Amino acid sequence: MTSQPTLNTAGSGHQGEPAKPGDPGAQGSGAHDSGLQAGLKNRHLSMIAIGGVIGAGLFVGSSTGIATAGPGILLSYALVGTLVVLVMRMLGEMSAANPTSGSFSAHADRALGPWAGFSIGWLYWFFWVVVLAVEATAGAVILEGWIPAVPQWGWALIVMVVLTATNLVSVGSYGEFEFWFAGIKVVAIGAFIVIGALAVFGVLPGADSDQAGLGNLTEHGGFLPNGPGAILTGVLLVVFSFMGSEIATLAAGESEDPQRAVTKSTNSIIWRIGVFYLGSIFVVVTLLPWDSESITEKGSYVAALDSLGIGNAGQIMNFIVLTSVLSCLNSGLYTASRMAFSLGQRGDAPKAFARTTQRGVPRTAILVSVAFGFVAVFFNYKFPDSVFLFLVNSSGAVALFVWLVICFSQLRMRKIIQAEEPEKLVVKMWLYPYLTWATAALIVFVLGYMLTDTEHDGRTTMLLSLLVAAIVLVIAFVKERIARGRRAEAARVD
């Protein structure tokens, strides 16, 4: 049994290497001594944490889940929401003790070994550069509908360039853009919940809500019209819309008070998911029968607004979705670049990735990330049903891989922190270690269930994601073996 790494000896996260200033494992490591700057204000972090759980997938993808599971989709969202709350609690425990832009990748590096940090870091980076292409294209479709004089590829190029420039200026400019993007999302979904709830209970003046009512939860075939199995299928359809909850822990490394930021975002995750996900989906399935054709034709939120007789519901929702898309693009570029920066710091990526400008911006990491995003956008236009489809499917299960690695990292990191610096355990995972093991088991179950899902491409996504993960793991082990050989040779020469 190998000895556990300690907080004091994980300079780059790799056992046996001395701690260096700015490395994620170094004592007192933070934005200043890593080259990054603490340019994110507390209000930025608060809104990033709130807005991070509201992705475009909630607005766009929920209609498929409702059509599959009926009102029972609420249980699917509740199950995945619980999973995210537990995973975020584990991540919060580790990140509050050691805030770093590498977040779970840096924690995995120290707790499980260099292979884990390398693998999950690159997989996560790959996930976000593909997301950049998906979101840029989604935003371009909406913008072309408003201003058709500019072609779709032109709009995709414009939004990518603008947000790249924003990220290159300073972390503060990223935080400011995200503050307003997230603010619009929060206000919009909050207004939707309030207006919808008033209509459901029949107290919204002037609304045409004849179909609204709690009866929609049990009529039209019952609460589970397609049987209990549809809940698990619903889980597969909604799980990826929760990706982004962890961004606040990455951003905390560049905040004024990292520990406070992580603690606050971790403690608020329950009500954020409860209000924004469960609250809004509850409104949708009570405003309209789950089997209403308008839900699949127009999208769940547009159909819900239309049912109240609210004019231009489609355009209102397009604006909100566009805001979500731009927010996701902005955060995706930030997240991918900071993960690349952390990999560069730990020697798992070219050293240039870890260099920062005078403003504390990892320019090379940003430009490389956006370059791959542009390549993915090109594939989306040139080979949408082959190369781009492969990219999307092969990154689809990364969210679950990340969550599983967080579980196993926390199991070891708790012991390390308790032994070395117990005063840093300001956030603690509930019922440790039993709830951690239960969460890991649930994630493994969901991954296994994906292999049985042929109707919604779950099996294809899972197999391709496993293929990419296997390739990255092989590279990680080969790299580690080479490094070990070089260290042995250096020791022999000495």
Coordinates of C-alpha atoms in Angstrom, one line a residue:
M1 CA 0.0 0.0 0.0
T2 CA 1.5 3.3 -1.1
S3 CA 1.8 6.1 1.4
Q4 CA -0.6 9.0 1.2
P5 CA 0.7 12.4 -0.2
T6 CA 0.6 15.2 2.4
L7 CA -0.4 18.8 2.2
N8 CA 3.2 19.8 2.6
T9 CA 4.8 17.8 -0.2
A10 CA 2.6 18.3 -3.1
G11 CA 4.2 21.2 -4.8
S12 CA 3.0 20.3 -8.2
G13 CA 0.7 17.7 -7.0
H14 CA 3.3 15.0 -7.8
Q15 CA 4.7 13.0 -5.0
G16 CA 8.4 13.5 -4.3
E17 CA 8.7 17.0 -5.8
P18 CA 9.3 20.0 -3.6
A19 CA 6.6 22.7 -3.2
K20 CA 7.1 25.8 -5.3
P21 CA 5.4 29.1 -4.8
G22 CA 2.3 29.3 -6.9
D23 CA 1.8 25.5 -7.2
P24 CA -1.6 24.3 -6.2
G25 CA -0.2 22.3 -3.4
A26 CA 2.1 24.8 -1.9
Q27 CA 1.2 26.2 1.5
G28 CA -0.7 29.4 1.2
S29 CA -1.0 29.0 -2.5
G30 CA -3.4 31.5 -4.0
A31 CA -4.0 33.8 -6.9
H32 CA -1.2 36.2 -6.2
D33 CA 1.7 33.7 -5.9
S34 CA 0.5 31.6 -8.8
G35 CA 0.7 34.5 -11.2
L36 CA -3.1 34.9 -11.4
Q37 CA -4.6 38.0 -9.7
A38 CA -7.4 38.2 -7.2
G39 CA -9.6 40.2 -9.6
L40 CA -13.0 38.7 -8.8
K41 CA -15.1 40.5 -6.3
N42 CA -17.4 38.8 -3.9
R43 CA -20.5 39.9 -5.9
H44 CA -18.9 38.3 -9.0
L45 CA -18.4 35.0 -7.2
S46 CA -21.9 35.1 -5.7
M47 CA -23.5 35.5 -9.1
I48 CA -21.1 33.0 -10.8
A49 CA -22.2 30.5 -8.2
I50 CA -25.9 31.2 -8.7
G51 CA -25.7 31.4 -12.5
G52 CA -23.4 28.4 -12.8
V53 CA -26.3 26.0 -12.2
I54 CA -28.6 27.7 -14.8
G55 CA -27.4 26.5 -18.2
A56 CA -29.0 26.8 -21.6
G57 CA -29.7 23.0 -21.3
L58 CA -32.3 23.8 -18.7
F59 CA -34.3 25.9 -21.1
V60 CA -33.6 23.9 -24.3
G61 CA -33.4 20.3 -23.2
S62 CA -36.1 20.0 -20.6
S63 CA -38.8 19.3 -23.1
T64 CA -37.3 16.0 -24.1
G65 CA -37.2 14.9 -20.4
I66 CA -40.8 15.9 -19.8
A67 CA -41.9 14.0 -22.9
T68 CA -40.0 10.9 -21.7
A69 CA -40.9 10.8 -18.0
G70 CA -44.0 13.0 -17.7
P71 CA -44.5 14.9 -14.4
G72 CA -42.1 12.2 -13.0
I73 CA -39.3 14.2 -14.5
L74 CA -39.4 16.1 -11.2
L75 CA -38.0 13.0 -9.6
S76 CA -35.2 12.8 -12.2
Y77 CA -34.3 16.5 -11.5
A78 CA -34.5 15.9 -7.7
L79 CA -32.2 12.8 -8.0
V80 CA -29.6 14.5 -10.1
G81 CA -29.9 17.7 -8.0
T82 CA -29.2 15.6 -4.8
L83 CA -26.2 14.1 -6.6
V84 CA -24.8 17.5 -7.5
V85 CA -25.4 18.8 -3.9
L86 CA -23.4 15.9 -2.5
V87 CA -20.6 16.2 -5.0
M88 CA -20.4 19.9 -4.5
R89 CA -20.2 19.4 -0.8
M90 CA -17.2 17.1 -1.2
L91 CA -15.6 19.6 -3.7
G92 CA -16.3 22.4 -1.3
E93 CA -14.6 20.6 1.5
M94 CA -11.4 20.2 -0.5
S95 CA -11.5 23.6 -2.2
A96 CA -12.1 25.5 1.1
A97 CA -9.1 23.9 2.5
N98 CA -7.0 24.6 -0.6
P99 CA -8.5 27.0 -3.1
T100 CA -6.8 26.7 -6.5
S101 CA -7.7 27.3 -10.2
G102 CA -7.1 23.6 -10.8
S103 CA -9.9 22.7 -8.4
F104 CA -10.8 19.0 -8.5
S105 CA -8.0 18.2 -10.9
A106 CA -5.4 19.5 -8.5
H107 CA -7.1 17.7 -5.6
A108 CA -7.1 14.4 -7.6
D109 CA -3.5 14.9 -8.4
R110 CA -2.6 15.1 -4.8
A111 CA -5.1 12.5 -3.4
L112 CA -5.0 9.8 -6.1
G113 CA -1.8 10.5 -8.0
P114 CA -0.5 12.4 -11.0
W115 CA -2.4 10.1 -13.4
A116 CA -5.7 11.2 -11.9
G117 CA -5.1 14.9 -12.0
F118 CA -3.7 14.7 -15.6
S119 CA -6.6 12.6 -16.9
I120 CA -9.5 14.4 -15.4
G121 CA -7.9 17.8 -16.1
W122 CA -7.5 17.1 -19.8
L123 CA -10.9 15.4 -20.1
Y124 CA -12.6 18.4 -18.4
W125 CA -10.7 20.8 -20.7
F126 CA -11.8 18.7 -23.7
F127 CA -15.4 18.9 -22.5
W128 CA -15.4 22.7 -22.3
V129 CA -13.8 23.4 -25.7
V130 CA -16.5 21.2 -27.3
V131 CA -19.1 23.1 -25.3
L132 CA -17.6 26.4 -26.7
A133 CA -18.5 25.1 -30.2
V134 CA -22.0 23.9 -29.2
E135 CA -22.9 27.2 -27.5
A136 CA -21.4 29.4 -30.2
T137 CA -23.5 27.6 -32.8
A138 CA -26.6 27.8 -30.6
G139 CA -26.1 31.6 -30.1
A140 CA -25.4 32.1 -33.8
V141 CA -28.7 30.4 -34.8
I142 CA -30.7 32.9 -32.6
L143 CA -28.7 35.9 -33.8
E144 CA -29.1 35.0 -37.4
G145 CA -32.8 34.8 -36.9
W146 CA -32.8 38.4 -35.7
I147 CA -30.2 39.7 -38.2
P148 CA -30.1 37.4 -41.2
A149 CA -27.8 39.7 -43.1
V150 CA -24.9 38.2 -41.1
P151 CA -24.4 34.4 -41.8
Q152 CA -24.5 31.9 -39.0
W153 CA -20.8 31.2 -39.1
G154 CA -20.2 35.0 -38.9
W155 CA -22.2 35.3 -35.7
A156 CA -20.4 32.3 -34.2
L157 CA -17.1 34.0 -35.0
I158 CA -18.2 37.3 -33.6
V159 CA -19.4 35.9 -30.2
M160 CA -16.2 33.8 -29.9
V161 CA -14.0 36.8 -30.6
V162 CA -15.8 39.2 -28.3
L163 CA -15.8 36.8 -25.3
T164 CA -12.1 35.8 -26.0
A165 CA -11.2 39.5 -25.9
T166 CA -13.2 39.8 -22.6
N167 CA -11.2 37.0 -21.0
L168 CA -7.9 38.3 -22.3
V169 CA -8.4 41.8 -20.7
S170 CA -8.5 40.6 -17.1
V171 CA -10.3 38.2 -14.8
G172 CA -12.3 41.2 -13.5
S173 CA -13.8 41.8 -17.0
Y174 CA -14.8 38.1 -17.2
G175 CA -16.4 38.4 -13.7
E176 CA -18.2 41.6 -14.7
F177 CA -19.6 40.1 -17.9
E178 CA -20.6 36.9 -16.0
F179 CA -22.2 39.0 -13.3
W180 CA -24.7 40.6 -15.7
F181 CA -25.2 37.5 -17.8
A182 CA -26.0 35.4 -14.7
G183 CA -28.1 38.3 -13.3
I184 CA -30.4 38.3 -16.4
K185 CA -30.8 34.5 -16.1
V186 CA -31.6 34.7 -12.4
V187 CA -34.1 37.5 -12.8
A188 CA -35.8 35.8 -15.8
I189 CA -36.2 32.4 -14.2
G190 CA -37.3 34.0 -10.9
A191 CA -40.0 36.0 -12.8
F192 CA -41.1 32.8 -14.7
I193 CA -41.5 30.9 -11.4
V194 CA -43.5 33.7 -9.7
I195 CA -45.8 34.3 -12.7
G196 CA -46.3 30.6 -13.4
A197 CA -47.0 29.8 -9.7
L198 CA -49.6 32.6 -9.5
A199 CA -51.3 31.2 -12.7
V200 CA -51.2 27.6 -11.3
F201 CA -53.1 28.7 -8.2
G202 CA -55.5 30.9 -10.2
V203 CA -54.4 34.3 -8.8
L204 CA -52.7 35.8 -11.9
P205 CA -54.9 38.6 -13.2
G206 CA -55.6 38.6 -16.9
A207 CA -53.9 35.4 -17.7
D208 CA -55.4 32.8 -20.0
S209 CA -54.5 29.7 -17.9
D210 CA -57.4 27.4 -18.4
Q211 CA -55.1 24.3 -18.6
A212 CA -53.1 25.2 -15.5
G213 CA -53.5 23.4 -12.2
L214 CA -52.0 20.8 -9.9
G215 CA -54.2 18.2 -11.6
N216 CA -51.7 18.1 -14.4
L217 CA -49.4 16.2 -12.1
T218 CA -51.7 13.2 -11.8
E219 CA -54.0 13.4 -14.8
H220 CA -53.1 12.4 -18.4
G221 CA -51.8 8.9 -17.4
G222 CA -50.7 9.7 -13.8
F223 CA -47.5 11.0 -12.3
L224 CA -45.4 8.3 -13.9
P225 CA -47.3 7.7 -17.2
N226 CA -44.4 5.8 -18.8
G227 CA -43.5 3.8 -15.6
P228 CA -40.9 4.1 -12.9
G229 CA -38.1 3.2 -15.4
A230 CA -38.6 6.6 -17.1
I231 CA -37.2 8.3 -14.1
L232 CA -33.8 6.8 -14.8
T233 CA -34.1 7.6 -18.5
G234 CA -34.9 11.1 -17.4
V235 CA -31.8 11.2 -15.3
L236 CA -29.7 10.5 -18.4
L237 CA -31.4 13.4 -20.2
V238 CA -31.1 16.0 -17.5
V239 CA -27.8 15.2 -15.8
F240 CA -25.7 17.1 -18.3
S241 CA -27.7 20.3 -17.8
F242 CA -26.2 20.5 -14.3
M243 CA -22.6 20.8 -15.5
G244 CA -21.1 24.1 -14.5
S245 CA -21.9 23.9 -10.8
E246 CA -18.3 23.4 -10.0
I247 CA -17.1 26.6 -11.8
A248 CA -17.4 28.7 -8.6
T249 CA -14.7 26.5 -7.0
L250 CA -12.3 27.1 -9.9
A251 CA -13.0 30.9 -9.9
A252 CA -12.5 31.1 -6.1
G253 CA -8.8 30.9 -6.6
E254 CA -8.9 34.4 -8.1
S255 CA -11.2 35.9 -5.6
E256 CA -10.6 38.3 -2.7
D257 CA -11.4 35.7 -0.1
P258 CA -11.2 32.2 -1.6
Q259 CA -12.2 30.3 1.5
R260 CA -15.2 32.4 2.2
A261 CA -16.3 32.3 -1.5
V262 CA -16.1 28.4 -1.6
T263 CA -17.9 28.0 1.7
K264 CA -20.7 30.4 0.6
S265 CA -21.2 28.8 -2.8
T266 CA -21.2 25.3 -1.4
N267 CA -23.7 26.1 1.3
S268 CA -26.1 27.7 -1.1
I269 CA -26.1 25.0 -3.7
I270 CA -29.2 23.3 -2.2
W271 CA -31.6 26.3 -2.5
R272 CA -30.1 27.2 -5.9
I273 CA -31.0 23.8 -7.4
G274 CA -34.3 23.6 -5.5
V275 CA -35.5 27.0 -6.8
F276 CA -34.1 27.2 -10.3
Y277 CA -34.4 23.6 -11.4
L278 CA -37.2 22.0 -9.4
G279 CA -39.1 25.2 -9.1
S280 CA -39.2 26.1 -12.8
I281 CA -39.8 22.5 -14.0
F282 CA -42.7 22.2 -11.4
V283 CA -44.2 25.4 -12.9
V284 CA -43.9 24.0 -16.5
V285 CA -45.6 20.6 -15.7
T286 CA -48.4 22.2 -13.7
L287 CA -49.1 25.0 -16.3
L288 CA -49.5 22.4 -19.1
P289 CA -50.3 18.7 -19.4
W290 CA -47.0 16.9 -19.9
D291 CA -48.2 15.4 -23.2
S292 CA -49.1 18.7 -24.7
E293 CA -47.8 18.9 -28.3
S294 CA -46.7 22.5 -27.8
I295 CA -44.0 21.4 -25.3
T296 CA -42.2 19.3 -27.9
E297 CA -42.9 21.7 -30.7
K298 CA -42.0 25.0 -29.1
G299 CA -39.9 24.0 -26.1
S300 CA -41.2 23.6 -22.5
Y301 CA -40.6 27.2 -21.3
V302 CA -41.9 28.9 -24.5
A303 CA -45.0 26.6 -24.4
A304 CA -45.6 27.5 -20.7
L305 CA -45.4 31.3 -21.4
D306 CA -47.7 30.9 -24.5
S307 CA -50.3 29.1 -22.4
L308 CA -50.6 32.2 -20.2
G309 CA -51.3 34.3 -23.3
I310 CA -48.0 36.2 -22.9
G311 CA -47.2 37.8 -26.3
N312 CA -43.9 37.2 -28.0
A313 CA -43.1 34.4 -25.7
G314 CA -40.8 32.8 -28.2
Q315 CA -38.7 36.0 -28.6
I316 CA -38.5 36.5 -24.9
M317 CA -37.2 33.0 -24.4
N318 CA -34.8 33.4 -27.3
F319 CA -33.3 36.4 -25.5
I320 CA -33.0 34.4 -22.2
V321 CA -31.5 31.4 -24.0
L322 CA -29.0 33.7 -25.8
T323 CA -28.0 35.2 -22.5
S324 CA -27.5 31.7 -21.1
V325 CA -25.5 30.7 -24.2
L326 CA -23.2 33.8 -23.9
S327 CA -22.8 33.1 -20.2
C328 CA -21.9 29.5 -20.9
L329 CA -19.4 30.6 -23.6
N330 CA -17.9 33.1 -21.2
S331 CA -17.6 30.7 -18.4
G332 CA -16.5 27.8 -20.7
L333 CA -13.6 29.8 -22.0
Y334 CA -12.6 30.9 -18.5
T335 CA -12.9 27.3 -17.1
A336 CA -11.0 25.7 -19.9
S337 CA -8.2 28.2 -19.8
R338 CA -7.8 27.9 -16.0
M339 CA -7.8 24.2 -16.2
A340 CA -5.1 24.4 -18.9
F341 CA -3.2 26.9 -16.7
S342 CA -3.3 24.5 -13.7
L343 CA -2.1 21.6 -15.9
G344 CA 0.8 23.8 -17.1
Q345 CA 1.7 24.6 -13.5
R346 CA 1.8 20.9 -12.6
G347 CA 3.9 19.9 -15.6
D348 CA 1.0 18.1 -17.2
A349 CA 0.8 20.7 -20.1
P350 CA 3.4 22.9 -21.8
K351 CA 4.9 25.4 -19.4
A352 CA 3.7 28.3 -21.6
F353 CA 0.2 27.5 -20.4
A354 CA 1.2 28.5 -16.8
R355 CA 2.6 31.9 -17.9
T356 CA 0.5 35.0 -17.1
T357 CA 0.4 38.6 -18.4
Q358 CA 1.0 41.6 -16.1
R359 CA -2.8 41.6 -15.5
G360 CA -2.6 38.0 -14.2
V361 CA -4.2 36.5 -17.3
P362 CA -3.0 33.1 -18.7
R363 CA -3.0 34.3 -22.3
T364 CA -1.5 31.2 -23.9
A365 CA -4.0 28.9 -22.1
I366 CA -6.9 31.1 -23.3
L367 CA -5.7 31.3 -26.9
V368 CA -5.0 27.6 -27.2
S369 CA -8.5 26.8 -25.6
V370 CA -10.3 29.1 -28.0
A371 CA -8.3 27.8 -31.0
F372 CA -9.6 24.3 -30.3
G373 CA -13.0 25.9 -29.9
F374 CA -12.8 27.4 -33.3
V375 CA -11.7 24.1 -34.8
A376 CA -14.7 22.4 -33.2
V377 CA -17.0 25.2 -34.7
F378 CA -15.5 24.5 -38.1
F379 CA -16.2 20.8 -37.7
N380 CA -19.8 21.6 -36.7
Y381 CA -20.3 23.4 -40.0
K382 CA -18.3 21.1 -42.2
F383 CA -18.9 17.7 -40.7
P384 CA -21.9 18.0 -38.3
D385 CA -23.0 14.4 -38.5
S386 CA -19.5 12.8 -38.3
V387 CA -16.6 14.5 -36.7
F388 CA -18.6 17.0 -34.6
L389 CA -21.1 14.4 -33.5
F390 CA -18.1 12.3 -32.3
L391 CA -16.7 15.2 -30.3
V392 CA -20.0 15.9 -28.6
N393 CA -20.7 12.2 -27.8
S394 CA -17.1 11.5 -26.7
S395 CA -17.3 14.3 -24.2
G396 CA -20.8 13.6 -23.0
A397 CA -20.1 11.5 -20.0
V398 CA -17.2 13.6 -18.7
A399 CA -19.4 15.3 -16.1
L400 CA -20.1 12.0 -14.5
F401 CA -16.4 11.0 -14.7
V402 CA -15.5 14.3 -12.9
W403 CA -18.0 13.7 -10.2
L404 CA -16.8 10.2 -9.6
V405 CA -13.2 11.4 -9.3
I406 CA -14.3 14.1 -6.8
C407 CA -15.8 11.3 -4.7
F408 CA -12.6 9.2 -4.6
S409 CA -10.4 12.3 -4.1
Q410 CA -12.5 13.4 -1.1
L411 CA -12.2 10.0 0.6
R412 CA -8.4 10.4 0.7
M413 CA -8.1 14.2 1.0
R414 CA -10.2 14.2 4.2
K415 CA -7.6 12.0 5.9
I416 CA -4.8 14.1 4.6
I417 CA -6.3 17.4 5.7
Q418 CA -7.2 16.0 9.2
A419 CA -3.6 14.8 9.7
E420 CA -1.9 17.9 8.4
E421 CA -4.2 21.0 8.8
P422 CA -7.5 20.1 10.5
E423 CA -8.3 23.8 11.1
K424 CA -8.9 24.1 7.3
L425 CA -11.9 21.7 7.5
V426 CA -14.3 24.6 7.5
V427 CA -16.7 22.7 5.1
K428 CA -17.3 19.1 5.9
M429 CA -19.0 16.4 3.9
W430 CA -22.0 15.0 5.7
L431 CA -21.9 11.5 7.1
Y432 CA -18.4 10.9 5.9
P433 CA -17.4 8.4 4.5
Y434 CA -20.7 6.6 4.1
L435 CA -22.5 9.3 2.0
T436 CA -19.4 9.7 -0.2
W437 CA -19.4 6.0 -1.0
A438 CA -23.2 6.0 -1.6
T439 CA -22.8 8.9 -4.0
A440 CA -20.0 7.2 -5.9
A441 CA -22.1 4.0 -6.1
L442 CA -25.0 6.1 -7.5
I443 CA -22.8 7.7 -10.2
V444 CA -21.4 4.2 -11.2
F445 CA -25.0 3.0 -11.4
V446 CA -26.0 5.9 -13.7
L447 CA -22.9 5.3 -15.9
G448 CA -23.9 1.6 -16.1
Y449 CA -27.5 2.5 -17.0
M450 CA -26.2 4.7 -19.8
L451 CA -24.9 1.5 -21.5
T452 CA -28.4 0.2 -21.7
D453 CA -29.9 3.3 -23.2
T454 CA -30.1 2.9 -27.0
E455 CA -33.1 5.2 -27.5
H456 CA -31.4 8.4 -26.5
D457 CA -27.8 7.6 -27.6
G458 CA -26.8 7.0 -24.0
R459 CA -24.8 3.9 -25.0
T460 CA -23.0 5.6 -27.8
T461 CA -22.1 8.6 -25.6
M462 CA -20.9 6.3 -22.8
L463 CA -18.7 4.1 -25.1
L464 CA -17.1 7.0 -26.9
S465 CA -16.5 8.8 -23.7
L466 CA -14.9 5.7 -22.2
L467 CA -12.7 5.4 -25.4
V468 CA -11.4 9.0 -25.0
A469 CA -10.9 8.5 -21.3
A470 CA -8.9 5.3 -21.9
I471 CA -6.7 7.1 -24.4
V472 CA -6.0 10.0 -22.0
L473 CA -5.3 7.4 -19.2
V474 CA -2.8 5.6 -21.3
I475 CA -1.0 8.9 -22.1
A476 CA -1.1 9.7 -18.3
F477 CA 0.5 6.4 -17.3
V478 CA 3.1 6.5 -20.1
K479 CA 4.0 10.1 -19.1
E480 CA 4.3 9.0 -15.4
R481 CA 6.4 6.0 -16.3
I482 CA 8.8 8.2 -18.3
A483 CA 9.0 10.7 -15.5
R484 CA 9.7 8.0 -13.0
G485 CA 12.5 6.6 -15.2
R486 CA 14.1 10.0 -15.5
R487 CA 14.0 10.5 -11.7
A488 CA 15.5 7.1 -11.2
E489 CA 18.3 7.9 -13.7
A490 CA 18.9 11.3 -12.1
A491 CA 19.2 9.7 -8.7
R492 CA 21.6 7.0 -10.0
V493 CA 23.8 9.7 -11.5
D494 CA 23.8 11.7 -8.3

